[in-house]
Short mmCIF file of C-alpha atoms and ligand atoms in Angstrom, two decimals:
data_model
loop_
_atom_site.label_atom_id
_atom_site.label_comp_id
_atom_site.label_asym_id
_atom_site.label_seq_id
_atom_site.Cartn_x
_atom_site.Cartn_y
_atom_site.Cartn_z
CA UNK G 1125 98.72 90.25 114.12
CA UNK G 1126 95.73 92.86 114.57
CA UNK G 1127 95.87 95.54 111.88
CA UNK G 1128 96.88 98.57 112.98
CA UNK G 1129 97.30 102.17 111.52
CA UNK G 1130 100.89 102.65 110.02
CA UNK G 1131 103.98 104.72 111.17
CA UNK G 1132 102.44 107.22 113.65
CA UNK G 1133 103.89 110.54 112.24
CA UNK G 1134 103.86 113.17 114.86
CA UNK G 1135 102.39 116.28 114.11
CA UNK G 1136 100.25 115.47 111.77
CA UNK G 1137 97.80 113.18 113.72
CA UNK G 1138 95.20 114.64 116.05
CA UNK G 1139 94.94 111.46 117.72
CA UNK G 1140 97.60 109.14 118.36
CA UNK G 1141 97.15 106.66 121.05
CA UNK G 1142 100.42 103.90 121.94
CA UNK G 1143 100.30 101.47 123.59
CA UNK G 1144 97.22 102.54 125.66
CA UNK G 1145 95.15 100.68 128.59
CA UNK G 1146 91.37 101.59 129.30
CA UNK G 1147 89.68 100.80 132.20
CA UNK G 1148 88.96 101.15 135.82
CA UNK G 1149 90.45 100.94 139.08
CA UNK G 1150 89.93 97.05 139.68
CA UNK G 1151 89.39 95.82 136.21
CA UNK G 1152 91.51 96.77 132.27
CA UNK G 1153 88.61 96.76 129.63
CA UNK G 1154 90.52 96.78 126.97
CA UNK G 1155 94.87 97.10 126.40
CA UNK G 1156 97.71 97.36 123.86
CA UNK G 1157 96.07 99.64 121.28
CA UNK G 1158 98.01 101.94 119.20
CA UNK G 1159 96.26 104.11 116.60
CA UNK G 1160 96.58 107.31 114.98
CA UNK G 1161 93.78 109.46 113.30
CA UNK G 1162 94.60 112.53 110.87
CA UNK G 1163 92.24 115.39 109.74
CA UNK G 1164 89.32 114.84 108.29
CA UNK G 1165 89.47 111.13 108.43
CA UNK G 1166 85.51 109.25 109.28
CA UNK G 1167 86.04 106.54 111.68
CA UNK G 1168 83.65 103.89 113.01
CA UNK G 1169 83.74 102.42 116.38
CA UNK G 1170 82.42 99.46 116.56
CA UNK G 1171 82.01 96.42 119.10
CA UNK G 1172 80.05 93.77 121.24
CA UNK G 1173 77.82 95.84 124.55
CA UNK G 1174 80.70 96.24 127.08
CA UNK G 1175 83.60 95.92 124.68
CA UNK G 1176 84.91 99.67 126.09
CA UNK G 1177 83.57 101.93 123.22
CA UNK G 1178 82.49 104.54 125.43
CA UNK G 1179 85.29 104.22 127.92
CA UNK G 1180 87.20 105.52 124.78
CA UNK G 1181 85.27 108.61 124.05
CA UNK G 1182 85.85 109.14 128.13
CA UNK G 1183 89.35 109.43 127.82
CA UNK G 1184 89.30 111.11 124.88
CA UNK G 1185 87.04 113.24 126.66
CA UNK G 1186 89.93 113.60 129.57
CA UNK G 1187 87.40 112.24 132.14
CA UNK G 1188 89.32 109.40 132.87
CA UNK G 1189 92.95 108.67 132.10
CA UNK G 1190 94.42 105.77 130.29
CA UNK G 1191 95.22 102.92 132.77
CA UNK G 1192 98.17 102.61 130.79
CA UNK G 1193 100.25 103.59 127.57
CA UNK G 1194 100.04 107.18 125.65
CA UNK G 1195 96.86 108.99 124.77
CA UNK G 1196 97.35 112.16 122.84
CA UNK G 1197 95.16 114.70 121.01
CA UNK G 1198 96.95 117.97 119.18
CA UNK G 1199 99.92 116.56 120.66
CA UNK G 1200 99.17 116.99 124.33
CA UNK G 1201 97.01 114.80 126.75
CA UNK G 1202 93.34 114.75 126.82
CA UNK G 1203 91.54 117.89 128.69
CA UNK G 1204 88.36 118.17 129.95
CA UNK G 1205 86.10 120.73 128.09
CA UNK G 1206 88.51 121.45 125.38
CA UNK G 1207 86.40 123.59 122.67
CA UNK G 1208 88.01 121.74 119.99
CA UNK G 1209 85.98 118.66 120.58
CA UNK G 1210 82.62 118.50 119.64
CA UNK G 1211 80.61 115.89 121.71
CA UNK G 1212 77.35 113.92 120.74
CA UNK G 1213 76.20 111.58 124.14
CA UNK G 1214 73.71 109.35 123.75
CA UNK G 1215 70.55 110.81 124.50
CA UNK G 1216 67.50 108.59 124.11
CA UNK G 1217 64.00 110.35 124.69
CA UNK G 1218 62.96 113.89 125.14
CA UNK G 1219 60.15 115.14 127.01
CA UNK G 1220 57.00 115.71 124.56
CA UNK G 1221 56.49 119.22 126.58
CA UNK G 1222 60.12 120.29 126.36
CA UNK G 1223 59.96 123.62 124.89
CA UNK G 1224 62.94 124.65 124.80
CA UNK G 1225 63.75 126.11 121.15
CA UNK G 1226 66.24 124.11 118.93
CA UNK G 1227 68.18 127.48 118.87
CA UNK G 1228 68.12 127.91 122.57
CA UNK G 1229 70.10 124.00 122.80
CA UNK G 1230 72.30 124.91 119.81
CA UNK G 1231 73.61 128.25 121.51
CA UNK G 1232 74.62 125.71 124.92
CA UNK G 1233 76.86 124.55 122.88
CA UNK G 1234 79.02 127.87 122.91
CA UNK G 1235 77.85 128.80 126.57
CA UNK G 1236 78.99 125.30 128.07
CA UNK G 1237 82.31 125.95 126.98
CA UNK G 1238 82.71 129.48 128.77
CA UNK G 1239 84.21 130.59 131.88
CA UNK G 1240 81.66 132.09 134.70
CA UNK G 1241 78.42 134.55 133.89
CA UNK G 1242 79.11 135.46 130.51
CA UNK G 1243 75.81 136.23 128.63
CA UNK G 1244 75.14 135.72 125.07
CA UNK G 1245 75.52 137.68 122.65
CA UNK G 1246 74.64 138.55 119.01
CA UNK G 1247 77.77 136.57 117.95
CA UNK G 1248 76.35 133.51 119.90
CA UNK G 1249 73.01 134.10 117.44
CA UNK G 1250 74.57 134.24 114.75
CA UNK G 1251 77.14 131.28 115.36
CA UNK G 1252 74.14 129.12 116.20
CA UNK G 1253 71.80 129.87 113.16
CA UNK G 1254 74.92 129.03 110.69
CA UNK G 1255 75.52 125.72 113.06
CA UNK G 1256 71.89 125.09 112.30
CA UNK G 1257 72.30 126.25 108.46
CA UNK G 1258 75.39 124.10 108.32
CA UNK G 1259 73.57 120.67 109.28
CA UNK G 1260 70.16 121.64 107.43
CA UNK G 1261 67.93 122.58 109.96
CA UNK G 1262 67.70 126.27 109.65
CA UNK G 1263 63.50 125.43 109.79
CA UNK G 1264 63.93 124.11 112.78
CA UNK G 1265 65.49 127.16 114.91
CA UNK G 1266 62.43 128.47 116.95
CA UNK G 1267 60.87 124.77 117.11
CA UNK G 1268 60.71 123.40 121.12
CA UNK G 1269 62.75 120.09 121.01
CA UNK G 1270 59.68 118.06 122.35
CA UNK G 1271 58.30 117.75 118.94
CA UNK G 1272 61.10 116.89 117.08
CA UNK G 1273 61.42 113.30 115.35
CA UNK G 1274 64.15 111.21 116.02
CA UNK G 1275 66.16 112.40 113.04
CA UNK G 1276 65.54 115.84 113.72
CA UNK G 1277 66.92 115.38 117.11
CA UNK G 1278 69.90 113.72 116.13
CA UNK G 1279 70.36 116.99 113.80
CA UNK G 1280 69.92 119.58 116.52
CA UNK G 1281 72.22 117.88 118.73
CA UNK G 1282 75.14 117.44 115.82
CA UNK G 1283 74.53 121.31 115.12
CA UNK G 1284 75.19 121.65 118.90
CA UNK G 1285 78.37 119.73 118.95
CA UNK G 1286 79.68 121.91 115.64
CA UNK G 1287 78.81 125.49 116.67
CA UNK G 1288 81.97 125.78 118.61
CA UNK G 1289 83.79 124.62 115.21
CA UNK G 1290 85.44 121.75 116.63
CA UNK G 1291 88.07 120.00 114.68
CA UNK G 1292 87.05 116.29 116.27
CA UNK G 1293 83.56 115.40 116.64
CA UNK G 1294 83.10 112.08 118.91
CA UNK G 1295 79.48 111.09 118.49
CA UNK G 1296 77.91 108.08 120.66
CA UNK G 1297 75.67 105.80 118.69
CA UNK G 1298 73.84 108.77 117.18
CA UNK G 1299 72.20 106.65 114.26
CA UNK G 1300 70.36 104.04 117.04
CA UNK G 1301 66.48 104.29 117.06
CA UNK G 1302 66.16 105.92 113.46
CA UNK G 1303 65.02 104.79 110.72
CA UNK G 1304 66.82 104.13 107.19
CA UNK G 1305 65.70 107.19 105.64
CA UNK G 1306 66.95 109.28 108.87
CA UNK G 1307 70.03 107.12 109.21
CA UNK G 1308 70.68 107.68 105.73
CA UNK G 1309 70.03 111.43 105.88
CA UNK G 1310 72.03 111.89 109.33
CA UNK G 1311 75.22 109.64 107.97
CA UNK G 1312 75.57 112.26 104.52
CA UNK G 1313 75.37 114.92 106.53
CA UNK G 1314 78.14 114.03 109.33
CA UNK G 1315 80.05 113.02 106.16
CA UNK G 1316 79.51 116.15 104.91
CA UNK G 1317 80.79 117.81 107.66
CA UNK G 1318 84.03 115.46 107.69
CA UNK G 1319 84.67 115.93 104.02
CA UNK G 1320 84.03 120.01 103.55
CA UNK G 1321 85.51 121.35 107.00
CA UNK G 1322 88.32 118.60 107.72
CA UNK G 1323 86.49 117.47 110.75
CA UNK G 1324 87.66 113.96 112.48
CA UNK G 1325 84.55 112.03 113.22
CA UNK G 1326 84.58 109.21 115.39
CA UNK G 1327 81.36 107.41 115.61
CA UNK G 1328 79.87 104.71 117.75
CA UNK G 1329 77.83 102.15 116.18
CA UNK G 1330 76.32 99.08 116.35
CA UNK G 1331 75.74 98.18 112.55
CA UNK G 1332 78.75 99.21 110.55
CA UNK G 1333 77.27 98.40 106.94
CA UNK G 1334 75.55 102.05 106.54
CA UNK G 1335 78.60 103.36 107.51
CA UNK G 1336 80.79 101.52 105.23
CA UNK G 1337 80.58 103.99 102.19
CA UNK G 1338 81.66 107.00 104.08
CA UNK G 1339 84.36 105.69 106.47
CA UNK G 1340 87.91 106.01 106.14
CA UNK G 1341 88.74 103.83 108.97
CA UNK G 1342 87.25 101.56 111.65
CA UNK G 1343 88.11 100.66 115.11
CA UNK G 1344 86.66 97.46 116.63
CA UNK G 1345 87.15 96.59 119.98
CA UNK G 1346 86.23 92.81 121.11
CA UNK G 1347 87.69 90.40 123.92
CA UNK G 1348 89.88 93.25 125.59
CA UNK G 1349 91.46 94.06 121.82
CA UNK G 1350 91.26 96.94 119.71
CA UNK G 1351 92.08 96.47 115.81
CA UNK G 1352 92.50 99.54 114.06
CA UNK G 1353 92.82 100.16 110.10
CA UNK G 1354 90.83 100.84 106.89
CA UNK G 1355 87.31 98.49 106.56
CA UNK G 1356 89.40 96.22 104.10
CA UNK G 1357 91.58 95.15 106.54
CA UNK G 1358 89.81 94.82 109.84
CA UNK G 1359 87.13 93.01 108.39
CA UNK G 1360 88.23 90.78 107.56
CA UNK G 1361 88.40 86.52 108.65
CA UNK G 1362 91.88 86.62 109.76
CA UNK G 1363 91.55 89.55 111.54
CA UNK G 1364 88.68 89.42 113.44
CA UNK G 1365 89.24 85.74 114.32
CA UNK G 1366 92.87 87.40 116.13
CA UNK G 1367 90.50 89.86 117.43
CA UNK G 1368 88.34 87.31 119.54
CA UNK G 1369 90.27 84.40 119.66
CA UNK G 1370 87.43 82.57 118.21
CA UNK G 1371 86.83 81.17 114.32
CA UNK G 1372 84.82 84.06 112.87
CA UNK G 1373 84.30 84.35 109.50
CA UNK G 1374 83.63 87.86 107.06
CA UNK G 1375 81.29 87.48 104.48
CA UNK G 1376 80.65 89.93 101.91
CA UNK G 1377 76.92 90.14 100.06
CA UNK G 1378 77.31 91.62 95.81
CA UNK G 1379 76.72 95.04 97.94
CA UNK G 1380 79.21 95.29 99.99
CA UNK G 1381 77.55 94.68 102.96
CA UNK G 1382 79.25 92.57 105.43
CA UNK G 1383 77.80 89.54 107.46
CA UNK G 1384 79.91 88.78 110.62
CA UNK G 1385 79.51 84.64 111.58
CA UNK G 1386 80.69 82.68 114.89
CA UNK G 1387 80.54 85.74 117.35
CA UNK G 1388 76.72 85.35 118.78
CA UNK G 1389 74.46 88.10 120.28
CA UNK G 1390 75.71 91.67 119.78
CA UNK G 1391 76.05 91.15 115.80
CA UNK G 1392 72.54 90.00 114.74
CA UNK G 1393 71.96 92.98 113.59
CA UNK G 1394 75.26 93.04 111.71
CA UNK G 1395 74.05 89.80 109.06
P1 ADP C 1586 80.53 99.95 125.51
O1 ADP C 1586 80.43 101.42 125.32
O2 ADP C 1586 81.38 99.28 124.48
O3 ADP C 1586 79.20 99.26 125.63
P2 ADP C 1586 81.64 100.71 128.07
O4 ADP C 1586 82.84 101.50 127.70
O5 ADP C 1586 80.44 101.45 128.50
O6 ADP C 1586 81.30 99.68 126.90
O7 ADP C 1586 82.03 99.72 129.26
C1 ADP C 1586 83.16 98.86 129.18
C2 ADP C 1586 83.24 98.05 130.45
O8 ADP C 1586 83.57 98.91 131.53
C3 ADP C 1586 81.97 97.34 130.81
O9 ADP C 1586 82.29 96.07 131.35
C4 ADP C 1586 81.36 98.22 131.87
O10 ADP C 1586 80.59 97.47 132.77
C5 ADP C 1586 82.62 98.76 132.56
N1 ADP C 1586 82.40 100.08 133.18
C6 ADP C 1586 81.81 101.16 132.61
N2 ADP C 1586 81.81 102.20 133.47
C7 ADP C 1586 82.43 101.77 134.60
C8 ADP C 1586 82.74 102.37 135.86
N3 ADP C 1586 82.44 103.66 136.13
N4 ADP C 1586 83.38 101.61 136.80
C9 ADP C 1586 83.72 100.33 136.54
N5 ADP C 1586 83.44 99.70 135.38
C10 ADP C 1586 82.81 100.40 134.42
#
């Protein structure tokens, strides 16, 4: 049996999924996963290139609906451009001559969610200086994007994703390309976020072990499955070899750092 979250209680979830079938037209990626996330919970998504991570954050994202099964978020199904999600794409490189001030990209994040001409106003301002404030980058507010580091990036772009005041915040692979400082630094402060305003994070990544000290759960999808529960019991031997369908085995360093063995490729970086 693949762990999965307990009794889904309705009403208290913000994401509850039953059942539910991703995929397109001619082909299912992935099928039979039920899961339910509450407030404030810090989730990892995790999984080989092509497992269906992103298709996820698609339908969560109502851009594409679930092939089959229930997908629900505040009770109702997914809609497009719903202000209470805050969204963090992957976004690799920026133009060194971009010059458009970190404020500027923080303030889209209000003005992408209105209806027809409706200019800023002081509100905006202010709601985008505190978004800034809130993730630590108040310096940064008149700086253009272009000469931003990596981490500093990542920052501007979580700010921009938070200054509607979401309450879930889907971010896709956001710690890729930084270093261990920066990942370290970008991880406390999303945690921050999920522990002081109630926020429910879910976050793609490729190497869980950073994330293991902050997360509350973690979903791994592999071989068309999805196994859903707390770290200690989806990583585990048993359950990862139901996962693939293959002999893999969990090993734990004195640090709590997890080495995954008998799935090649995508977990190198995983060991
Ligand atoms: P991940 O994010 O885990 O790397 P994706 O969700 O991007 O995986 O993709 C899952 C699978 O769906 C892959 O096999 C990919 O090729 C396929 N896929 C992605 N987008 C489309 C699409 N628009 N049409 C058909 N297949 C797609």
């Amino acid at each position: 049996m693949l762990p999965r979250t307990g009794a889904i209680e309705m009403g208290s979830n913000l994401i509850t999924a039953e059942n539910l079938a991703a995929g397109y037209r001619d082909k299912t990626v992935w099928q039979d996963a039920n899961f339910a996330f509450g407030r404030g919970e810090f989730i990892a998504v995790i999984g080989p290139n092509g497992a269906g991570k992103t298709t996820l954050f698609r339908m969560l994202l109502g851009l594409q609906a679930p092939l089959n099964g229930s997908l629900e978020i505040f009770d109702a199904p997914p809609r497009r451009g719903n202000p209470r999600i805050g969204y963090v794409p992957q976004r690799h490189i920026i133009d060194s001559d971009t010059n458009v001030e970190c404020l500027e990209l923080v303030r889209l994040g209000l003005s992408g969610k209105k209806w027809g001409f409706n200019p800023f106003s002081h509100g905006d301002h202010d709601a985008a200086v505190l978004a800034l404030e809130g993730v630590g980058a108040s310096e940064l507010a008149h700086r253009p994007l272009g000469v931003l580091s990596g981490g500093e990036l990542q920052r501007i772009f979580l700010a921009e994703a938070l200054v509607s005041k979401p309450d879930i915040l889907l971010l896709d692979e956001p710690l890729s390309n930084l270093d261990l400082r920066r990942e370290t630094d970008l991880l406390h402060q999303i945690n921050s976020v999920v522990r002081t305003r109630g926020v429910t994070a879910l976050l793609i990544a490729h190497n869980i072990n950073p994330l293991l000290p902050h997360l509350d759960k973690v979903m791994y999808i592999a071989n068309g499955k999805v196994a859903t529960g707390k770290p200690s019991e989806v990583l585990t031997s048993e359950s990862l070899t139901a996962l693939y369908g293959v002999q893999v085995e969990v090993l734990r360093d004195p640090h709590g750092n997890v080495a995954i063995i008998g799935v090649e490729e995508h977990h190198g970086d995983m060991v």
